[in-house]
PDB file of C-alpha atoms in Angstrom:
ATOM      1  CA  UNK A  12     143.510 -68.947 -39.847  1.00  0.00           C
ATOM      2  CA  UNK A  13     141.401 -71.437 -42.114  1.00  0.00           C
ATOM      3  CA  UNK A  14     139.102 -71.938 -39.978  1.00  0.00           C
ATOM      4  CA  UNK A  15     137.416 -68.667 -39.319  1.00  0.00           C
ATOM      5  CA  UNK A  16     134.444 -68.485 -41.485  1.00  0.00           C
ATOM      6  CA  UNK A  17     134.204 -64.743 -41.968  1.00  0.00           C
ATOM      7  CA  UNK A  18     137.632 -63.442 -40.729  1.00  0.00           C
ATOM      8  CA  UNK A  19     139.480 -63.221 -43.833  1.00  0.00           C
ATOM      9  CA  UNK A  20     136.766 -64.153 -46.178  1.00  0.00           C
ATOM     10  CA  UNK A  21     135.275 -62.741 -48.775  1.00  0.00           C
ATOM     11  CA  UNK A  22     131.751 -62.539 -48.823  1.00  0.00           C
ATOM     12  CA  UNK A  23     128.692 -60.404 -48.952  1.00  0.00           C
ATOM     13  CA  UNK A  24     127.035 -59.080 -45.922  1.00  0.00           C
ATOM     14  CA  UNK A  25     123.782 -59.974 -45.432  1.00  0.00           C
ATOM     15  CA  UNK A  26     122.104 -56.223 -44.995  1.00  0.00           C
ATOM     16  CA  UNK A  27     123.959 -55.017 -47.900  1.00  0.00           C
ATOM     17  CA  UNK A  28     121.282 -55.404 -50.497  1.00  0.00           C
ATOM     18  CA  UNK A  29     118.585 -53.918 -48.320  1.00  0.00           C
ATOM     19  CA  UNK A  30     120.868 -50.988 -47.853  1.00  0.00           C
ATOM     20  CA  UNK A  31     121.237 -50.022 -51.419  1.00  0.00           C
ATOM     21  CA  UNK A  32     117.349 -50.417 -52.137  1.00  0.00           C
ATOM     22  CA  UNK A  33     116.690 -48.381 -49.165  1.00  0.00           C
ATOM     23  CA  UNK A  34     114.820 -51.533 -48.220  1.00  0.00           C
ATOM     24  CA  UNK A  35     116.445 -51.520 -44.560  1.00  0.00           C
ATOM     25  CA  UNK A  36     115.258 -49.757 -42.164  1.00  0.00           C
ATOM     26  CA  UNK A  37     116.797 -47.348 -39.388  1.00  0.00           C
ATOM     27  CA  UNK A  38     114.601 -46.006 -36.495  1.00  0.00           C
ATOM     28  CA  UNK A  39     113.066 -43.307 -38.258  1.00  0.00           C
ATOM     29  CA  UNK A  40     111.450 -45.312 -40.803  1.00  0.00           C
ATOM     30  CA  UNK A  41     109.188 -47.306 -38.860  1.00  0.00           C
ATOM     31  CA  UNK A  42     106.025 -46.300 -38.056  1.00  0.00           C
ATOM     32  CA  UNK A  43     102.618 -47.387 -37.214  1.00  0.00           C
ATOM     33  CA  UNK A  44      99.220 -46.209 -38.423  1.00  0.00           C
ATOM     34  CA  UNK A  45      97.283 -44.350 -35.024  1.00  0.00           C
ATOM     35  CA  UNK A  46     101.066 -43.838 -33.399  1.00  0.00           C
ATOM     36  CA  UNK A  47     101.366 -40.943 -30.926  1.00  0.00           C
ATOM     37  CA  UNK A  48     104.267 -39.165 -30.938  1.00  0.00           C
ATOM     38  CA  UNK A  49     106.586 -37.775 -27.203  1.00  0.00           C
ATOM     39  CA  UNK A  50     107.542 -34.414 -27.285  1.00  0.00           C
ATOM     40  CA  UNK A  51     109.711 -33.296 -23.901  1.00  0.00           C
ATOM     41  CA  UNK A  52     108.563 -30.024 -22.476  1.00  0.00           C
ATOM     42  CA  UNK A  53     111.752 -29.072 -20.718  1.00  0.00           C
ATOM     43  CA  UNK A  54     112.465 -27.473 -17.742  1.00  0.00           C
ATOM     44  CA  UNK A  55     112.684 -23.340 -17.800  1.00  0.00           C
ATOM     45  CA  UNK A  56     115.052 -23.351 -14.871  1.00  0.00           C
ATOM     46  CA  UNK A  57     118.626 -24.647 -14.967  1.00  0.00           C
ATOM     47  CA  UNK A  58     118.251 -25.981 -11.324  1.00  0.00           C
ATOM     48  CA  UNK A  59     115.671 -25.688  -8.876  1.00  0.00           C
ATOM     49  CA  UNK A  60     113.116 -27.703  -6.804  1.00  0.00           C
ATOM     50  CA  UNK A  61     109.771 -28.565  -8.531  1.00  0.00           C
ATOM     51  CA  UNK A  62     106.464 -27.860  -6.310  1.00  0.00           C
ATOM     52  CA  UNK A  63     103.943 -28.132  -8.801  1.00  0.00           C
ATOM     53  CA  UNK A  64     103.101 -28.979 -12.504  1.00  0.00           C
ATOM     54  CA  UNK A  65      99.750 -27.642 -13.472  1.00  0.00           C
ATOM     55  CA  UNK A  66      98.472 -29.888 -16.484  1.00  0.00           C
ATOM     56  CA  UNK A  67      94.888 -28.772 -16.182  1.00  0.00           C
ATOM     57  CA  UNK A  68      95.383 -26.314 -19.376  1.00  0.00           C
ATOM     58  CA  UNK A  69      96.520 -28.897 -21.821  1.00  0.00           C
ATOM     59  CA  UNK A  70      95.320 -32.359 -20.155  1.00  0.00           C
ATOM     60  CA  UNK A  71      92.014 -32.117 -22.263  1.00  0.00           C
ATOM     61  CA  UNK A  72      93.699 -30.330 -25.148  1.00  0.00           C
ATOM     62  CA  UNK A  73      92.390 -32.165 -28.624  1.00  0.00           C
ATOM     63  CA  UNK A  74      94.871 -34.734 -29.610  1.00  0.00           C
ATOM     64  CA  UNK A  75      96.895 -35.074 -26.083  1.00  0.00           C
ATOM     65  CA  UNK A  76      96.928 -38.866 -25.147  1.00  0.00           C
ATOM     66  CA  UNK A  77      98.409 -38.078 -21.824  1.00  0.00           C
ATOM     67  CA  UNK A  78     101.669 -36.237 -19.768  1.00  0.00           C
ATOM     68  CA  UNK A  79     103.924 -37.898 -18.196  1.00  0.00           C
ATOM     69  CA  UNK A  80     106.074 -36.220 -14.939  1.00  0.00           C
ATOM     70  CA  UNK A  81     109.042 -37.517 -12.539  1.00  0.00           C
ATOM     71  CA  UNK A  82     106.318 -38.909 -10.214  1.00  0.00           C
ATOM     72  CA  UNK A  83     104.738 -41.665 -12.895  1.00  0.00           C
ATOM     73  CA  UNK A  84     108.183 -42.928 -13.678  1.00  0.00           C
ATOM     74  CA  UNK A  85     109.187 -45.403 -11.047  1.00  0.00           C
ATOM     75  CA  UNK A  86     111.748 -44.867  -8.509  1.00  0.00           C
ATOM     76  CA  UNK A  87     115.491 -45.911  -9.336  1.00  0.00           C
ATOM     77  CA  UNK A  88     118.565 -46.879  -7.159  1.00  0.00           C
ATOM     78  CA  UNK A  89     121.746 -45.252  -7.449  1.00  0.00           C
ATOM     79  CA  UNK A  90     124.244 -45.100  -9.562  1.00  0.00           C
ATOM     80  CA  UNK A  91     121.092 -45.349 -11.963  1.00  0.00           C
ATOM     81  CA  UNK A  92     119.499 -41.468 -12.487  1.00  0.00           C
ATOM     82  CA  UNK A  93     116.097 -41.119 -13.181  1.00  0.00           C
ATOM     83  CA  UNK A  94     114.888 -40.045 -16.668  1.00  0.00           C
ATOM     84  CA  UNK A  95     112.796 -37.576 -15.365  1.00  0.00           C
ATOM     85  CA  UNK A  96     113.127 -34.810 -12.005  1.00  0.00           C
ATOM     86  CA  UNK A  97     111.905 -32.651 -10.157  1.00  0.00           C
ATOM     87  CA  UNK A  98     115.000 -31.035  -8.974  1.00  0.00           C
ATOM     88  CA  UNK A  99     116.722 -30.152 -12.077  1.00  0.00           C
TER      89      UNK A  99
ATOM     90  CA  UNK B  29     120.792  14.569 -84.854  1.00  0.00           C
ATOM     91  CA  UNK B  30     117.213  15.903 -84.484  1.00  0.00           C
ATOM     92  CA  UNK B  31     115.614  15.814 -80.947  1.00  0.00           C
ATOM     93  CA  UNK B  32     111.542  15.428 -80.759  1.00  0.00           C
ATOM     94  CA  UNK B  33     110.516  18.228 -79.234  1.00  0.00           C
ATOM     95  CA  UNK B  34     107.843  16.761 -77.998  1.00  0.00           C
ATOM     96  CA  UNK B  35     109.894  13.970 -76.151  1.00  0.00           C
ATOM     97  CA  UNK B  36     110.531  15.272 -72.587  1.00  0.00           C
ATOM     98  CA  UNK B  37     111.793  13.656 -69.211  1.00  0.00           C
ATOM     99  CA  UNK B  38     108.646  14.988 -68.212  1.00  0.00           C
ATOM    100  CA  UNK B  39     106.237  13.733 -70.529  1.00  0.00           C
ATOM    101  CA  UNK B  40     108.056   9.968 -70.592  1.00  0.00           C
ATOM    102  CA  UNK B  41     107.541   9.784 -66.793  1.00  0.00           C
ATOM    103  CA  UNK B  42     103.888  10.688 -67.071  1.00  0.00           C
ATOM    104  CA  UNK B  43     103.321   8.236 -69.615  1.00  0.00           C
ATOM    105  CA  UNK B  44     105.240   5.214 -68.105  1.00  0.00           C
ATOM    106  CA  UNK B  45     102.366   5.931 -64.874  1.00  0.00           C
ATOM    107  CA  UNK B  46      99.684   6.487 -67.045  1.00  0.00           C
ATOM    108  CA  UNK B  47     100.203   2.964 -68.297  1.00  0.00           C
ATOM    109  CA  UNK B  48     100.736   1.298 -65.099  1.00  0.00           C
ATOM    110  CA  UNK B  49      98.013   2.113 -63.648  1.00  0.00           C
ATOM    111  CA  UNK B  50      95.904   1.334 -66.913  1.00  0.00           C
ATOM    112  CA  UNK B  51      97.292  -2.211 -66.611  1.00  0.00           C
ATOM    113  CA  UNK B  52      96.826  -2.514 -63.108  1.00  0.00           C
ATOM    114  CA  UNK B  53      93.009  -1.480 -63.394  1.00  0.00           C
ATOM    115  CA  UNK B  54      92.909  -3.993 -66.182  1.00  0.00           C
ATOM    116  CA  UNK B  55      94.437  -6.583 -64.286  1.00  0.00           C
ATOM    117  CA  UNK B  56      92.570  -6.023 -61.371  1.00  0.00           C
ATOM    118  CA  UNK B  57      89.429  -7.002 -63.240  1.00  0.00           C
ATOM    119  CA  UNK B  58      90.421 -10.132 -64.506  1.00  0.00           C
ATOM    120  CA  UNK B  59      91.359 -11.630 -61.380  1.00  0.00           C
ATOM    121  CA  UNK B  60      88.040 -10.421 -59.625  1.00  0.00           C
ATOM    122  CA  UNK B  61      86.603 -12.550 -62.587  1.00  0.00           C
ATOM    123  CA  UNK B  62      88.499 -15.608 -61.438  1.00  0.00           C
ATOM    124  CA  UNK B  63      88.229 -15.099 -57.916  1.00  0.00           C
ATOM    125  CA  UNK B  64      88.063 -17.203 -55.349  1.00  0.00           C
ATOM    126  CA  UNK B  65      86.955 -17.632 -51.639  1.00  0.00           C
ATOM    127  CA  UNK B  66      91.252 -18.473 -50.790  1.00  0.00           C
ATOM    128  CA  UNK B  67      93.841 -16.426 -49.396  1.00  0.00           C
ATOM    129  CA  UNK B  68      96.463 -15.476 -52.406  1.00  0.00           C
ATOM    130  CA  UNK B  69      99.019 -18.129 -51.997  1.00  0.00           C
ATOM    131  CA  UNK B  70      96.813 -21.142 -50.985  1.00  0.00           C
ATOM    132  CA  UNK B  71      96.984 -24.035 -53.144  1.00  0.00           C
ATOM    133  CA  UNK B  72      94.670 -26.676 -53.459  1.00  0.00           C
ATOM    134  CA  UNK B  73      96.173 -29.376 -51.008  1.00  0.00           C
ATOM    135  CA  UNK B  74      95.267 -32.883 -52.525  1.00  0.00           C
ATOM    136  CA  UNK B  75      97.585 -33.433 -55.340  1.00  0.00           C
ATOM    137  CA  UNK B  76      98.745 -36.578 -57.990  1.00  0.00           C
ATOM    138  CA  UNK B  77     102.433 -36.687 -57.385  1.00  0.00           C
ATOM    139  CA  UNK B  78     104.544 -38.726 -60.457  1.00  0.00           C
ATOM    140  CA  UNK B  79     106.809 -40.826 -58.160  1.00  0.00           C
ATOM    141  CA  UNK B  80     108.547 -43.821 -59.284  1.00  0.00           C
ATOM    142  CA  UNK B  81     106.233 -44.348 -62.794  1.00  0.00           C
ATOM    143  CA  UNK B  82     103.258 -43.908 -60.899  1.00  0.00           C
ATOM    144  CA  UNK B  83     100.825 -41.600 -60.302  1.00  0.00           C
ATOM    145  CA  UNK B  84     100.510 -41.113 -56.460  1.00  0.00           C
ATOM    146  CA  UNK B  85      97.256 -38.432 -54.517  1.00  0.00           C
ATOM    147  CA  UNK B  86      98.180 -37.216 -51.737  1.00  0.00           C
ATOM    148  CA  UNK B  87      97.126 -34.312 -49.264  1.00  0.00           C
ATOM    149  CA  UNK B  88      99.996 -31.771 -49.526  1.00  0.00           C
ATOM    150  CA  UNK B  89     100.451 -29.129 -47.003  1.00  0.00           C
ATOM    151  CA  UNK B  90     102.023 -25.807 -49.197  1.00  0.00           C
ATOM    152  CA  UNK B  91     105.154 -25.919 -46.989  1.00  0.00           C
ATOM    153  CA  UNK B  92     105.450 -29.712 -47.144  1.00  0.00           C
ATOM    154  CA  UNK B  93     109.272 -30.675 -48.380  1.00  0.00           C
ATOM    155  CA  UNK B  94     109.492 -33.756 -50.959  1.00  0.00           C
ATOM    156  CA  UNK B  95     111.378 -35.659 -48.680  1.00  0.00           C
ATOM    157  CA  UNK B  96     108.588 -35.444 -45.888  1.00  0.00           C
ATOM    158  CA  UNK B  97     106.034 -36.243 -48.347  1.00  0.00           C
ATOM    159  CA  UNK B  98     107.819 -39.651 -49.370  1.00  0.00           C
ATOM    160  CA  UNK B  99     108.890 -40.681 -46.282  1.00  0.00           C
ATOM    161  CA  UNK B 100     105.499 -39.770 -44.351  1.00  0.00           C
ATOM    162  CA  UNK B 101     102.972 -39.446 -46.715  1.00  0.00           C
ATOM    163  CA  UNK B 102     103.923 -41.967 -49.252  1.00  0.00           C
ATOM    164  CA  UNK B 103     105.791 -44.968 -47.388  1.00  0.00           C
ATOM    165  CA  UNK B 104     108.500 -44.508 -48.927  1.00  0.00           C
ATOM    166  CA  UNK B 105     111.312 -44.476 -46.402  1.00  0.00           C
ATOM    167  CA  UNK B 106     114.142 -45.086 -48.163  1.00  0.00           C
ATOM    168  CA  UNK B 107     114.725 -41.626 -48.995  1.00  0.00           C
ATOM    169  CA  UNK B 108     116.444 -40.698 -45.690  1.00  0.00           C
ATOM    170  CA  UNK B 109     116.617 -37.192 -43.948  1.00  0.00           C
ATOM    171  CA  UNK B 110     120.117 -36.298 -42.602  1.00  0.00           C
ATOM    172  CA  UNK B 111     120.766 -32.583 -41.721  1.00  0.00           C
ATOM    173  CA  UNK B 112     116.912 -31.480 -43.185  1.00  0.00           C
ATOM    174  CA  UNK B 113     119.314 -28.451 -44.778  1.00  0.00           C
ATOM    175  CA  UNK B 114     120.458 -28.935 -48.024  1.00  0.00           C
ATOM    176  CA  UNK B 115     124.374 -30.071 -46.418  1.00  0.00           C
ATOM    177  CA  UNK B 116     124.509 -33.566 -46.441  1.00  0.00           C
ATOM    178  CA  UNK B 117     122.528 -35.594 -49.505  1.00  0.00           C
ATOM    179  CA  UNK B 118     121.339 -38.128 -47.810  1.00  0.00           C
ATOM    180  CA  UNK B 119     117.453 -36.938 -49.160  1.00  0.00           C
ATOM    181  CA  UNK B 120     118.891 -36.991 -52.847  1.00  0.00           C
ATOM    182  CA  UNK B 121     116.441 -37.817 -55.431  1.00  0.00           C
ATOM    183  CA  UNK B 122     115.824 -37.473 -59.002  1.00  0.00           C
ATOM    184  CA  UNK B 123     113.794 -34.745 -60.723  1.00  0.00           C
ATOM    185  CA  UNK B 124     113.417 -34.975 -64.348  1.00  0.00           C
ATOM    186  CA  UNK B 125     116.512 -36.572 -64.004  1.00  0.00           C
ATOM    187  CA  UNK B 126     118.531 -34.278 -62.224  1.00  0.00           C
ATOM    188  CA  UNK B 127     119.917 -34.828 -58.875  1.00  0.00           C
ATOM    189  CA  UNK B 128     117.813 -32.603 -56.083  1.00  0.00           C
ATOM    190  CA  UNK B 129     117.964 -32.514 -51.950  1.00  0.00           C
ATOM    191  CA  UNK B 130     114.576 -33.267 -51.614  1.00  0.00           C
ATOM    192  CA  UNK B 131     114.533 -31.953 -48.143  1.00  0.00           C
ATOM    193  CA  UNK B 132     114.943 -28.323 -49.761  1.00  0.00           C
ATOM    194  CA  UNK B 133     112.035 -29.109 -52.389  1.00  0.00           C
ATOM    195  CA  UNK B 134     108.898 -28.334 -51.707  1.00  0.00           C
ATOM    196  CA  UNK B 135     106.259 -30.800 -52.997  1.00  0.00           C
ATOM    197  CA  UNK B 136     104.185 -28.620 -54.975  1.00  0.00           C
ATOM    198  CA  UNK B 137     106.845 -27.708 -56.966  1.00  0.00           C
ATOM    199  CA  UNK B 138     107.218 -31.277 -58.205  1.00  0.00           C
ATOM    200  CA  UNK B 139     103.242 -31.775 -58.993  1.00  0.00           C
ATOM    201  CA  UNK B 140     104.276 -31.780 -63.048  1.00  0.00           C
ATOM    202  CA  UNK B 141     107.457 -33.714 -62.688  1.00  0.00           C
ATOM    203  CA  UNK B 142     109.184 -36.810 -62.515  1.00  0.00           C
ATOM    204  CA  UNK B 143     110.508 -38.058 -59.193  1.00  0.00           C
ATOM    205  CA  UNK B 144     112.953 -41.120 -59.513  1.00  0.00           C
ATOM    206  CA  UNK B 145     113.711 -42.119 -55.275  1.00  0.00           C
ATOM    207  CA  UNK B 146     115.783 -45.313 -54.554  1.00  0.00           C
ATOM    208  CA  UNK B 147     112.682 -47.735 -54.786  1.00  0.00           C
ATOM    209  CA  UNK B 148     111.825 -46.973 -58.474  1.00  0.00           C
ATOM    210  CA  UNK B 149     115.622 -48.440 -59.653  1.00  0.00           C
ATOM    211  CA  UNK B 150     115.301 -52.066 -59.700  1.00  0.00           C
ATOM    212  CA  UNK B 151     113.279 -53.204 -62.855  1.00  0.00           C
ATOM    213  CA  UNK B 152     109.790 -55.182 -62.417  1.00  0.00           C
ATOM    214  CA  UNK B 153     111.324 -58.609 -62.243  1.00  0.00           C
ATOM    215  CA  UNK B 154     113.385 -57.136 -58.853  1.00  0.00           C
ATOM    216  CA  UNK B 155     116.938 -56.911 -60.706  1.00  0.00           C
ATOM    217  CA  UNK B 156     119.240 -54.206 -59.089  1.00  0.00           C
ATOM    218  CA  UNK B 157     120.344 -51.417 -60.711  1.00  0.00           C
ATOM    219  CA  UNK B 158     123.901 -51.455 -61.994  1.00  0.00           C
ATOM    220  CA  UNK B 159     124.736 -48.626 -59.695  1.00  0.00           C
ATOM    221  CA  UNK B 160     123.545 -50.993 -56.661  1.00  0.00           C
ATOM    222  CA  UNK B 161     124.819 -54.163 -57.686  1.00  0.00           C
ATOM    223  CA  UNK B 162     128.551 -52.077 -58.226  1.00  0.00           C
ATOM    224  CA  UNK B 163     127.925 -50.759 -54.577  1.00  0.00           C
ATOM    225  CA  UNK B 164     127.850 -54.559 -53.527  1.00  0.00           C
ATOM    226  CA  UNK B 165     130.083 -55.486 -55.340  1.00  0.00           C
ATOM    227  CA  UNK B 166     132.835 -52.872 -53.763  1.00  0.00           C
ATOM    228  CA  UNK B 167     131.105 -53.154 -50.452  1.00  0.00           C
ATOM    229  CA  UNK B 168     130.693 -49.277 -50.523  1.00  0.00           C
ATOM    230  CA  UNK B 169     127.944 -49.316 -48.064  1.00  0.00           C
ATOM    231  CA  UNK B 170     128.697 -49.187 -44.255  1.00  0.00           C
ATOM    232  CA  UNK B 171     125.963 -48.288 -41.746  1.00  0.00           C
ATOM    233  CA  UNK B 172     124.175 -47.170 -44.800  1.00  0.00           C
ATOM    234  CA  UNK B 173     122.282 -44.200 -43.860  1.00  0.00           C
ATOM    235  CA  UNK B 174     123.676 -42.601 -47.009  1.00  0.00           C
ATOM    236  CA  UNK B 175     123.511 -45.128 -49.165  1.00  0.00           C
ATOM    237  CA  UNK B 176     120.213 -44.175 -50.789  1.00  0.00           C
ATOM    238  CA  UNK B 177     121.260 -40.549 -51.387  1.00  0.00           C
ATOM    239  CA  UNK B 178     124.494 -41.840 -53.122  1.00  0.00           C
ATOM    240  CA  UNK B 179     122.683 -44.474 -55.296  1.00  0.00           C
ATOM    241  CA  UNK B 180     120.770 -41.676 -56.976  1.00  0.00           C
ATOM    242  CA  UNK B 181     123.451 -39.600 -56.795  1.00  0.00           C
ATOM    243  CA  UNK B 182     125.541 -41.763 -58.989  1.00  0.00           C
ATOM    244  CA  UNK B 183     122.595 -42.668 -61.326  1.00  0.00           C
ATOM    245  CA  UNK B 184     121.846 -39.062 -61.897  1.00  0.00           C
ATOM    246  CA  UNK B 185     125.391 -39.011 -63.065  1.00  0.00           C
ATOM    247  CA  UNK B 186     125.743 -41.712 -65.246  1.00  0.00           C
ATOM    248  CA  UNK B 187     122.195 -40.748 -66.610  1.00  0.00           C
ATOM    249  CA  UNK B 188     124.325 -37.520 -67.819  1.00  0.00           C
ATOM    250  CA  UNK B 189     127.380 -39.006 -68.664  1.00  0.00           C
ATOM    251  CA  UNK B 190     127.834 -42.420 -68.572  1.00  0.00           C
ATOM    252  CA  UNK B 191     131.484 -42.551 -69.434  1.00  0.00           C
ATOM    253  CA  UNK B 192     133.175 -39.919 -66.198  1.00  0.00           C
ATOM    254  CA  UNK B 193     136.868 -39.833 -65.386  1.00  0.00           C
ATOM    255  CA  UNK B 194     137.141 -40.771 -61.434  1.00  0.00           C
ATOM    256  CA  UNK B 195     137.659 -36.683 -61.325  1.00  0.00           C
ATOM    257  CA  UNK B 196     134.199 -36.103 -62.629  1.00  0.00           C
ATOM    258  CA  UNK B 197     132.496 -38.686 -60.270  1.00  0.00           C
ATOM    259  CA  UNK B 198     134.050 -37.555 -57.436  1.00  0.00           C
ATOM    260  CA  UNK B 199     132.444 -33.672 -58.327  1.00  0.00           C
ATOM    261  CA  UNK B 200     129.103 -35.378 -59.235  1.00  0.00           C
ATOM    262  CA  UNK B 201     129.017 -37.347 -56.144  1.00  0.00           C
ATOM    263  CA  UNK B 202     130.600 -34.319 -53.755  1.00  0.00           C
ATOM    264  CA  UNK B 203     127.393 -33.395 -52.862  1.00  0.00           C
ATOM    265  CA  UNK B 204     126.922 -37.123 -50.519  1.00  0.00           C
ATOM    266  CA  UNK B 205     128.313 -36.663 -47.371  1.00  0.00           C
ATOM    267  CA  UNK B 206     128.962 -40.175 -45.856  1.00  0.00           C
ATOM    268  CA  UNK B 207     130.344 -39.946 -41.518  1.00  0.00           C
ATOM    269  CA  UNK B 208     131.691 -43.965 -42.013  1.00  0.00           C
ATOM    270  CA  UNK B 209     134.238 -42.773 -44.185  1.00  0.00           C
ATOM    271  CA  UNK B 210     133.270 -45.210 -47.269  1.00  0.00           C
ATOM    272  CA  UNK B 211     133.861 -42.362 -50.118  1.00  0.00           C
ATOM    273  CA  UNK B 212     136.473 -44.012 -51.705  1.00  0.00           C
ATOM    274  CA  UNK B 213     134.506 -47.125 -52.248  1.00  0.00           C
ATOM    275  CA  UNK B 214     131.844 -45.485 -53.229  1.00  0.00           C
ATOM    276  CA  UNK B 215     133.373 -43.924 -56.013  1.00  0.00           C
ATOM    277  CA  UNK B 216     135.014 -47.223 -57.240  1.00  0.00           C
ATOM    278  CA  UNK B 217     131.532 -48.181 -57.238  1.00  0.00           C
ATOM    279  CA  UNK B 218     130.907 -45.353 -59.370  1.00  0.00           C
ATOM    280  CA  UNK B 219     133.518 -46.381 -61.955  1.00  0.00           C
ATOM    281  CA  UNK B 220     132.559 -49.685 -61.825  1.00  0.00           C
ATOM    282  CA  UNK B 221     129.147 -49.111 -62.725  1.00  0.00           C
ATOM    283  CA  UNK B 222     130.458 -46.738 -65.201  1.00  0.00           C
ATOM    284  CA  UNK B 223     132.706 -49.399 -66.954  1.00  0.00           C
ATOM    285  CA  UNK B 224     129.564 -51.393 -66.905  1.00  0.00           C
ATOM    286  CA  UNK B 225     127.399 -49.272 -68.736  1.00  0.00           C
ATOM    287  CA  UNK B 226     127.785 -49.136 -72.811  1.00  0.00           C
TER     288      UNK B 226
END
């Protein structure tokens, strides 16, 4: 029982002071200066089979670093799913 | 009792437009004389912001909450955004002393006051604020996400009344929700830092 260092113990964890001086930080605080942010454009149909996504009217939009679909991500073996389909 | 017979419903009515109107016409004037090439309601977007003791510009969108502005505009992340609805207090900061959600404050209305967020407590030689050294010291902090919101929480209370029963800290700090559970300890913390104080 002794011999546990923490088990038992008292003493301070080591993120606690960082937590009360808001020092520590949790996903949303980071950041970089010139990030782009993802937004997922979802699909309007519940279930179907995907023939065609025309980008052409927001490809060369101001401010749109690029669009990703289903056929940039690459393919996966089951039991993994892909992130992305084109058969909802 | 002797009525004026010159007093009628009538007469009262025509007199309460006739004055309306006269001060509208009036009024109308003087803001064509400070007029300006805005839509009414635009504000003028770069503003100096008093956070922490110092005196912070900033470009300020009219919709822009507090709590966007200090964790986006000003780097100053420890204010954290929970529900972004006024429900939870993780976004608590002080105003003039006075405990607000700044996710339901916009930033405009803050351009003439103070605004006290986690990073202004500890003095300029980096010594914690009673209120966080009692949170350590009753390990009140779990995953921490609300930690901030109940720091400020607590100091806004003891800036108030630095002497609470447990009864009164619990109200003052009712408005922190914390999903680990650690309310209990965070109220010993309260008291602790209360018994601290003079």
């Amino acid at each position: 029982m002794s011999n546990y260092r923490h088990i038992g113990k008292d003493f301070v964890p080591p993120d606690i002071v960082g937590k009360v001086t808001g020092k520590a930080k949790y996903a949303e605080d980071f950041g970089a200066d010139g990030m782009v942010f993802a937004r997922v454009y979802t699909s309007p149909m519940a279930h179907g089979h995907v023939i065609n996504i025309d980008t052409s009217a927001v490809a060369e939009m101001d401010g749109v670093v690029g669009i990703l679909t289903a056929d940039d991500l690459p393919p996966v073996e089951a039991p993994n799913a892909p992130m992305l389909t084109n058969s909802p | 009792m002797a009525v004026n017979s010159r007093l009628s419903r009538r007469r009262f009515i025509k007199a309460i437009i006739a004055s309306s109107a006269a001060a509208a016409a009036s009024n109308a004037g003087l803001r064509a004389a400070f007029a300006q090439d805005r839509p009414s309601g635009a504000v003028e977007r770069l503003v100096s912001l008093n956070v922490n003791g110092r005196t912070r510009r900033v470009d300020v969108l009219p919709q822009e909450t507090l709590a966007y502005t200090l964790r986006y505009k000003l780097g100053l992340t420890g204010t954290k955004i929970g529900c972004n609805r006024g429900e939870c207090g993780a976004c608590t900061v002080l105003i003039n002393d006075v405990t607000n959600y700044s996710c339901s404050t916009l930033t405009h209305s803050v351009r003439s006051r103070n605004v006290l967020t986690v990073e202004g407590l500890q003095d300029t030689g980096g010594q914690l604020h009673p209120v966080q050294q009692a949170f350590i010291d009753e390990l009140a902090p779990q995953c921490g996400f609300c930690t901030p919101g109940q720091v400020m929480a607590a100091v806004g209370l003891l800036r108030a009344n630095p002497r609470p029963s447990r009864e009164e800290a619990r109200q003052a700090m009712s408005g922190n929700l914390c999903r680990c559970g650690a309310y209990d300890n965070y109220l010993n913390g309260v008291m602790r830092a209360a018994g601290q104080s003079t």
